[in-house]
XYZ file of C-alpha atoms in Angstrom:
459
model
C 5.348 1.427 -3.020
C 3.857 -0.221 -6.033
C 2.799 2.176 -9.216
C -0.630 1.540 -10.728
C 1.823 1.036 -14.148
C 3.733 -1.701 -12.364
C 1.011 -3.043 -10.415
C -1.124 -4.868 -13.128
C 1.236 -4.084 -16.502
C 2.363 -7.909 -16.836
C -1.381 -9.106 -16.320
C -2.965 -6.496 -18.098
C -1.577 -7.076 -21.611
C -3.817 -9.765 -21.921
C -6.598 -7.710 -20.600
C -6.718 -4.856 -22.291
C -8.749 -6.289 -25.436
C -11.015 -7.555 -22.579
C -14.415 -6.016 -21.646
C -13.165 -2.984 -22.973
C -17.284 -1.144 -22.864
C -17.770 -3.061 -19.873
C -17.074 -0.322 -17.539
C -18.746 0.002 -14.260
C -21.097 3.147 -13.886
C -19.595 6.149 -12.272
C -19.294 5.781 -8.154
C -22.132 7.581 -6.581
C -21.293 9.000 -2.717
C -23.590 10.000 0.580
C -22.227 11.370 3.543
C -24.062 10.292 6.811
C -24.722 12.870 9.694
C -22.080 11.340 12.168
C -19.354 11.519 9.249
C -18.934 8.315 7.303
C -18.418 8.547 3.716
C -20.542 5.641 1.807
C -19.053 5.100 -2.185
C -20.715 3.067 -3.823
C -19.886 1.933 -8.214
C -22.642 -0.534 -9.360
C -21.452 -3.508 -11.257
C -24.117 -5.744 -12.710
C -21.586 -8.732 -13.992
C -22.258 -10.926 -11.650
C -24.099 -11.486 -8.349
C -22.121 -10.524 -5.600
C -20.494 -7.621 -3.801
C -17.154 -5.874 -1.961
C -17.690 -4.163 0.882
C -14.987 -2.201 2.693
C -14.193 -0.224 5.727
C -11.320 2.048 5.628
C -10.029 3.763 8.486
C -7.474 6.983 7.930
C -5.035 5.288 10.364
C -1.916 3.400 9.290
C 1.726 3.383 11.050
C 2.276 6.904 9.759
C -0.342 7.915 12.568
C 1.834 6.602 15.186
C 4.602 7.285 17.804
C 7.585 6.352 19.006
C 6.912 2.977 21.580
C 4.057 1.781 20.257
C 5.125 1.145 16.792
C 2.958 -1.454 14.728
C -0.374 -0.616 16.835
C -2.556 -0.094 13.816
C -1.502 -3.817 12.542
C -2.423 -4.833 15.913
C -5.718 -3.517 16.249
C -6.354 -4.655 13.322
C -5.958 -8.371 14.576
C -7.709 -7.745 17.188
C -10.801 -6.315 15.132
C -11.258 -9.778 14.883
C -11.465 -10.797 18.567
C -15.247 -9.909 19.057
C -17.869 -7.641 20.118
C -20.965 -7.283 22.937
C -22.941 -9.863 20.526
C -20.015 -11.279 18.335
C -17.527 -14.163 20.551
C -13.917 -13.835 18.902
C -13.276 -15.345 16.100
C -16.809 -15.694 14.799
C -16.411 -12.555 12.178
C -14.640 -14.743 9.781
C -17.443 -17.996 10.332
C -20.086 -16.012 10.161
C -19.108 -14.734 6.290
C -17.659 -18.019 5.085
C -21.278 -19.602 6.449
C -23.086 -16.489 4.261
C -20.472 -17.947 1.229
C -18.128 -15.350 1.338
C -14.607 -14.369 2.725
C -12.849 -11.511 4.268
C -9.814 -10.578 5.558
C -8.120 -6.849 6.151
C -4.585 -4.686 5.972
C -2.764 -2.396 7.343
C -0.496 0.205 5.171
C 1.576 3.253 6.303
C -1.791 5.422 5.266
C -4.472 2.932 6.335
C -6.131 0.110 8.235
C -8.675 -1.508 5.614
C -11.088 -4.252 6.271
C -12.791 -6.114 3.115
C -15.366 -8.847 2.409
C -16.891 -10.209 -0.436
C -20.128 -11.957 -0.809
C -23.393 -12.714 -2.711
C -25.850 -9.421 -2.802
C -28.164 -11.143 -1.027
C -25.467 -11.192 2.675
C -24.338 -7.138 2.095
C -26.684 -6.378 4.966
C -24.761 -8.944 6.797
C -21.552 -7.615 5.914
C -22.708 -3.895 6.929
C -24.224 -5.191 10.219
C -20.611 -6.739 11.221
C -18.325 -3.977 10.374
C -20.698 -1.624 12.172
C -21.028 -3.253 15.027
C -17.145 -3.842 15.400
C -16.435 0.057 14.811
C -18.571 0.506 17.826
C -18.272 -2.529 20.200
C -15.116 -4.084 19.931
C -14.512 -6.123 22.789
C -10.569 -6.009 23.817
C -10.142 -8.023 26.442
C -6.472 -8.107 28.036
C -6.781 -12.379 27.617
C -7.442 -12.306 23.632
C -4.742 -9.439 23.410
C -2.177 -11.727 25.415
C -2.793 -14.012 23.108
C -2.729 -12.205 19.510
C -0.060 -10.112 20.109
C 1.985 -13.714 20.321
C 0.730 -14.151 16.827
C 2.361 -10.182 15.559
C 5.258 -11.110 16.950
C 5.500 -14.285 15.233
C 3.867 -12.575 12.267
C 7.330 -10.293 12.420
C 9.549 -13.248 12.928
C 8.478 -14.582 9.685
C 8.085 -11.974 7.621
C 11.084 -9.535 8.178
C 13.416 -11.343 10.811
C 13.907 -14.442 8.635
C 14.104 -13.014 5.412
C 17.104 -10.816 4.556
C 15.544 -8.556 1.911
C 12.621 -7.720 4.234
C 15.532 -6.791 7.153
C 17.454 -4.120 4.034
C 14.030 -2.676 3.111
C 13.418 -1.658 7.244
C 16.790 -0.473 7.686
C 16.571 1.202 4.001
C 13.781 3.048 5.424
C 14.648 4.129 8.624
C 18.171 5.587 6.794
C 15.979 7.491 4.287
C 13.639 9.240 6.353
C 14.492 10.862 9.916
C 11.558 12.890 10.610
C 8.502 11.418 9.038
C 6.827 7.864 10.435
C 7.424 5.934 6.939
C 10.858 5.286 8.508
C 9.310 2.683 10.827
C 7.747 -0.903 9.934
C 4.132 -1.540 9.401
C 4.195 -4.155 11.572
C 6.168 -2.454 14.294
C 9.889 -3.067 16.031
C 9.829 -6.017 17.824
C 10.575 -4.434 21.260
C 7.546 -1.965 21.171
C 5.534 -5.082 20.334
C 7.331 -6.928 23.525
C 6.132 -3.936 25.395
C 2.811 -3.341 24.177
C 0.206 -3.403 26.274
C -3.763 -3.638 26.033
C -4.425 -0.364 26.800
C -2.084 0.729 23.811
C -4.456 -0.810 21.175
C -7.899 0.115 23.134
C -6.353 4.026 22.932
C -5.725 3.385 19.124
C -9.425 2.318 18.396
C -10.625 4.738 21.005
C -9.135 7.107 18.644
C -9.222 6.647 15.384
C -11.689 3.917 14.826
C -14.683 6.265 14.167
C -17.492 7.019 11.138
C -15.755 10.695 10.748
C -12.428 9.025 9.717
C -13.813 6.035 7.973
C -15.231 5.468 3.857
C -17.470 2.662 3.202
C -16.994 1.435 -0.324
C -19.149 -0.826 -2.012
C -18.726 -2.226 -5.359
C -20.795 -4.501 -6.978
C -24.695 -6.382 -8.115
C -26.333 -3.108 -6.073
C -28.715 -0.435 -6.286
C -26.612 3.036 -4.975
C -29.444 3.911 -2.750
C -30.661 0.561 -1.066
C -26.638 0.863 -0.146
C -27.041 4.126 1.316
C -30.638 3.136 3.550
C -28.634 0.262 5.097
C -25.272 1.932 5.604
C -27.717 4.993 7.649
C -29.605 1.714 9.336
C -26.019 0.610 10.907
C -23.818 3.004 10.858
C -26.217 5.697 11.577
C -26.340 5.002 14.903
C -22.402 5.041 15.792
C -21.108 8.406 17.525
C -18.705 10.254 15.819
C -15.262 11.481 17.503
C -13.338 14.371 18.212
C -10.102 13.477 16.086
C -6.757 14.308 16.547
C -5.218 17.241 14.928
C -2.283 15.284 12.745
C 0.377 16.995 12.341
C 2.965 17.264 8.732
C 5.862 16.084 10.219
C 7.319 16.971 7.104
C 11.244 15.264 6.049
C 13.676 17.398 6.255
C 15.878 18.086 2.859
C 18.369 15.513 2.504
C 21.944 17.245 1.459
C 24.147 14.244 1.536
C 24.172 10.655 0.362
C 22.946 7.480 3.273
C 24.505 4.400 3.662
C 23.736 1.381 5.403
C 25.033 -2.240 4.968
C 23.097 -4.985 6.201
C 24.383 -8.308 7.667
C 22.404 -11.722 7.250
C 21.946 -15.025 5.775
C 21.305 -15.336 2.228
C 22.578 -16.511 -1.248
C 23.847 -13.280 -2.923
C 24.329 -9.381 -2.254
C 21.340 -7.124 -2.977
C 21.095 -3.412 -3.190
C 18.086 -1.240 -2.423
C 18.359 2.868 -3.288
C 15.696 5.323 -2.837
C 15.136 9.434 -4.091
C 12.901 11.776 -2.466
C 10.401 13.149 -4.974
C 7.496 14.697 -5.296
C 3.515 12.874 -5.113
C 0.070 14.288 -6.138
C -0.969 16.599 -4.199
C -2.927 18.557 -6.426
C -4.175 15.967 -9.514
C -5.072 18.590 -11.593
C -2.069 21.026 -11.605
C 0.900 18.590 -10.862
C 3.050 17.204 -13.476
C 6.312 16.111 -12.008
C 4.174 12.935 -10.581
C 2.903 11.884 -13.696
C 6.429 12.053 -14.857
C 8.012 10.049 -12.629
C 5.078 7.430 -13.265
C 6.044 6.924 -16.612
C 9.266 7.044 -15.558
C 8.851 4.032 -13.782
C 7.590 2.525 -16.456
C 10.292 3.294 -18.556
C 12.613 1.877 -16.310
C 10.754 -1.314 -15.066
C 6.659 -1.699 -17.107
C 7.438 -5.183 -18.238
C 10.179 -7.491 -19.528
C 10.959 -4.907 -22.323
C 11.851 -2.114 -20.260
C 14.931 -1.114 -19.718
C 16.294 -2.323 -16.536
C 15.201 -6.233 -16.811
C 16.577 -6.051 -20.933
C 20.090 -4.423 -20.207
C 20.989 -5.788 -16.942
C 19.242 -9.241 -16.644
C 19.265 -10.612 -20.539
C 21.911 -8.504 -22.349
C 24.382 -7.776 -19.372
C 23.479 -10.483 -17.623
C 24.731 -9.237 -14.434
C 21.798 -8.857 -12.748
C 19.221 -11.844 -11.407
C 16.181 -9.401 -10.814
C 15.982 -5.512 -10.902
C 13.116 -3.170 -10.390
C 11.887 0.350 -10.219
C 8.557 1.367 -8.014
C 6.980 4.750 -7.199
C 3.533 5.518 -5.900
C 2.610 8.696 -6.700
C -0.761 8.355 -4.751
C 0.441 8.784 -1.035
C -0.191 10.331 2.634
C 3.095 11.220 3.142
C 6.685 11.392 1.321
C 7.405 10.426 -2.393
C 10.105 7.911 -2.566
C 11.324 6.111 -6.330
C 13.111 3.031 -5.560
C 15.805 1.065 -7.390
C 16.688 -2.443 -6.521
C 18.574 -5.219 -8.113
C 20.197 -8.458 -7.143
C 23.648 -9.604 -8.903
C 24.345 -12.800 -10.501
C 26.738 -15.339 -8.282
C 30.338 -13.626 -9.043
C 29.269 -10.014 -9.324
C 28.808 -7.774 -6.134
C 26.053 -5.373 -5.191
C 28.618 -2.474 -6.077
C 28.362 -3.352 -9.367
C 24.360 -4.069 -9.343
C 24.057 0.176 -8.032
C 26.561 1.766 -10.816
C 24.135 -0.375 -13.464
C 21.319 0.995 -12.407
C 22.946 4.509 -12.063
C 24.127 4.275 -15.385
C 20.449 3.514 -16.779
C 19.125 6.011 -14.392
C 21.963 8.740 -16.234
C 21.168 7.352 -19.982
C 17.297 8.592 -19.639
C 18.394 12.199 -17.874
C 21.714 12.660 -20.738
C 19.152 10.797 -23.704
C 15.907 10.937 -23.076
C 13.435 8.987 -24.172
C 11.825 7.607 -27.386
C 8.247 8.370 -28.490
C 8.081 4.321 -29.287
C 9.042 3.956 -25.378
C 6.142 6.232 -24.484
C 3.341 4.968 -26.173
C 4.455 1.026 -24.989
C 4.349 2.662 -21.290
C 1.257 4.857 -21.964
C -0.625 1.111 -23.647
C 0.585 -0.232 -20.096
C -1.721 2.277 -18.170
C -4.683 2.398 -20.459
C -4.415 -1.874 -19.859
C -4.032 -1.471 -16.549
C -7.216 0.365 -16.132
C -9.298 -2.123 -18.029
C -7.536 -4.863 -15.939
C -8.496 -2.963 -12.291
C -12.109 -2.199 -13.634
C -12.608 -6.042 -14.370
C -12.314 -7.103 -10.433
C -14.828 -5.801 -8.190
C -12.000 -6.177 -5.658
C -9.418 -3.441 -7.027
C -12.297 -1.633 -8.053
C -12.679 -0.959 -4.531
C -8.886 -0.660 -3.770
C -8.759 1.736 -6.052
C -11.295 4.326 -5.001
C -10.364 3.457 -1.167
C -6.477 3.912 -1.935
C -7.412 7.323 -3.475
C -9.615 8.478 -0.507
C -7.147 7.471 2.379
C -4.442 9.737 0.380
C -6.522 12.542 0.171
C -7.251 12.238 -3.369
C -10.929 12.092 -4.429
C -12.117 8.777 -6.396
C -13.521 11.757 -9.143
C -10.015 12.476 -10.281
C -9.359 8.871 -11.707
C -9.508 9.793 -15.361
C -8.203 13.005 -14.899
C -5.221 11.366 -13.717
C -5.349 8.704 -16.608
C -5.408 11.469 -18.775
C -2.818 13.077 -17.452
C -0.777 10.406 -17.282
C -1.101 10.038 -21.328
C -0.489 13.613 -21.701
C 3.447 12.974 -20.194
C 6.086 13.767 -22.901
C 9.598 12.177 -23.650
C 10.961 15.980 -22.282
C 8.983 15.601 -18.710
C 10.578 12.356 -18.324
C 13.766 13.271 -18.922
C 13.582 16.088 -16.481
C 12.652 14.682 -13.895
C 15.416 11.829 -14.382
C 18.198 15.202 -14.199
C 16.274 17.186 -11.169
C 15.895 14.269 -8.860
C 18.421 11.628 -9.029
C 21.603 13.157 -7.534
C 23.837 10.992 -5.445
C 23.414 13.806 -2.546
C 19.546 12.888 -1.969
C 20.354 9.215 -2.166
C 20.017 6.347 0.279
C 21.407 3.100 -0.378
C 21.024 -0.006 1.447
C 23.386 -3.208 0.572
C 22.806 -6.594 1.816
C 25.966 -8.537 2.926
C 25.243 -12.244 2.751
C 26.313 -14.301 5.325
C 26.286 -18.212 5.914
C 22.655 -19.437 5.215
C 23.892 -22.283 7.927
C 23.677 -18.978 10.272
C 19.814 -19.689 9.659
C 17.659 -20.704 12.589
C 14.875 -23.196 11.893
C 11.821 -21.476 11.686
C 9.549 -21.797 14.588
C 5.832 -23.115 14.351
C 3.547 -20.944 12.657
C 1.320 -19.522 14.921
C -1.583 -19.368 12.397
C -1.690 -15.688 11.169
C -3.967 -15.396 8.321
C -4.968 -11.455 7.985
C -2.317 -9.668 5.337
C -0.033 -6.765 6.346
């Protein structure tokens, strides 16, 4: 839910006066016969090379009972193949000098690794040979599936503002699968079985719903003979016709309170709005981009400098939107109060910031320091390899083509101080809210944590 303006703004200051003609050349694509999409951007700073599988399946592709699948399979991507024992993906790139690891999103399942030039055929030969012969055996899924449900434990049962961002969600939407957790609900994961994950990659695990992106120290059409030699070879599948499952117009404002062990109170809200569809003919998004940054770029924006250092009501605040999406737009507000201030007070702040830019507007000065932001932010993301990969694969997996990225930068510096301001009066009515307020309880209500159980792949 992170905007490219607030993803890199308070690194990319510094950047922007970096390698600023040092651009990559343009991406160059093939399509192979069986489906798979190979990208590939050559970058000639230094001697090594991202490659990444992305598969068009995330939790937004699921159903009710086997939430958190995806994040599953993608664990078990690493249990082995015909020719590969489990766990020998991960020793078998570290002993080429490189590392890996994968995630799973709402829109995705991606799997990454980076190495010298000289291992890419390596790299290629593994992830083809795991989109084709994964081995799930009912004893390694036994096994992982511990490790999810530990993963959840740690990552959303034990930590408060994790449990008011799931229930946040799942008051917001009632129609469309971004109301359910990434990483599933802890019965479905209790109740999972092996056959639930095979299915899964049985499904969607398949060259014809997959990109290959390579960035790096390569020649575009050396990339392409060795992505045909592996990938050639796997069968493409009949995929599922996915349905819109489109939300359903909220009329009325959501409310959910959340009890559990923490220092202070905390308040999450959330807006429907719109996300590119079309790059070329929206505006609204672009809008609400800047919007963001308005709100929440850097420590000069407006939420952190009223409420945190001139209020000082506020510990933390924040605004995020990601316009770049498979399904629903959603603009988020958060903020967490100082000790002797309550979370009712945190939302009418933020409301009342929220009401200054739709009754004010916005200043040309605030404009140009949010529209600096982006062009930084570009030069930052086109310095790493890495996010030079995220970006085109993000792109793909929301059905937006890599092509439009400066078309969108562009149109993101076209935005004017009216646009802003209204989309700040069409969208951000109390009857298409959703709040979410954390109650704190004891923190002696804590249970001690139990052992890690040695996840080490990102959600």
């Amino acid at each position: 839910m992170i905007s490219l303006i607030h993803r890199y703004a308070r690194a990319a200051v510094a950047a922007c006066v970096l390698l600023a003609g040092a651009a990559s050349a343009n991406p160059v694509e093939s399509t192979l016969a069986n489906g798979l999409r190979v990208i590939v951007r050559e970058d000639h700073r230094a001697p090594t090379v991202v490659a990444m599988v992305w598969y068009r399946a995330g939790s937004i592709d699921e159903v009710n009972g086997t939430t958190g699948v995806a994040h599953v399979l993608e664990h078990m991507m690493f249990k082995g193949t015909k020719t590969v024992p489990p766990g020998e993906y991960s020793r078998i790139i570290a002993a080429a000098g490189g590392r890996d690891n994968a995630m799973t999103s709402r829109d995705f399942t991606a799997y990454h690794a980076q190495l010298h030039k000289s291992q890419l055929e390596l790299a290629l030969r593994l992830e083809a040979d795991r989109m084709a012969n994964l081995q799930l055996t009912d004893e390694e899924f036994t096994k992982e599936i511990k490790v999810v449900m530990e993963e959840r434990r740690l990552r959303t049962d034990d930590r408060a503002n994790a449990l008011l961002f799931e229930q946040l969600m799942s008051a917001a939407l009632t129609a469309n699968p971004y109301r359910t957790p990434v990483i599933g609900w802890m019965d479905d994961l209790v109740n999972m079985k092996p056959q639930d994950a095979r299915d899964w990659y049985n499904t969607w695990y398949a060259p014809n719903n997959a990109v290959l992106v390579v960035v790096g120290d390569v020649v575009p059409k050396e990339v392409f003979a060795l992505a045909q030699k592996y990938f050639g070879p796997v069968a493409m599948k009949t995929l599922p016709v996915r349905k819109p499952q489109l939300e359903p117009v909220q009329t009325a404002q959501r409310r959910v309170i959340v009890k559990a062990p923490a220092e202070l109170p905390s308040v999450l809200m959330v807006w429907p709005v719109p996300v590119i569809r079309d790059p070329a003919t929206d505006r609204e998004p672009y809008a609400l981009e800047v919007l963001g940054g308005i709100l929440d770029g850097n420590g000069a924006a407006r939420l952190p400098s009223k409420l945190v250092r001139e209020d000082k009501i506020a510990t933390s605040v924040g605004a995020s939107y990601d316009s770049t999406v498979r399904g629903p737009g959603l603009f988020y507000l958060s903020g967490t109060p100082v000790a002797g201030r309550s979370a009712s007070d945190i939302e009418l702040a933020l409301k009342r910031e929220l009401q200054r830019v739709a009754e004010e507007g916005v200043s040309e000065e605030e404009l140009k320091r949010v529209k600096a932001q982006v062009m930084a932010a570009q030069v930052f993301q086109r310095d790493s390899m890495f996010f030079q990969g995220m970006q085109i694969g993000t792109l793909e997996m929301a059905g937006i083509s890599h092509k439009t990225v400066d078309l969108q930068l562009e149109r993101l510096r076209s935005v004017t101080a009216p646009e802003v301001q209204a989309v700040a009066r069409k969208y951000f009515n109390d009857d298409r809210l959703t709040v979410a307020t954390l109650d704190p309880q004891p923190l002696s209500a804590v249970k001690p944590a139990a052992p890690s159980a040695g996840v080490r792949h990102a959600q």
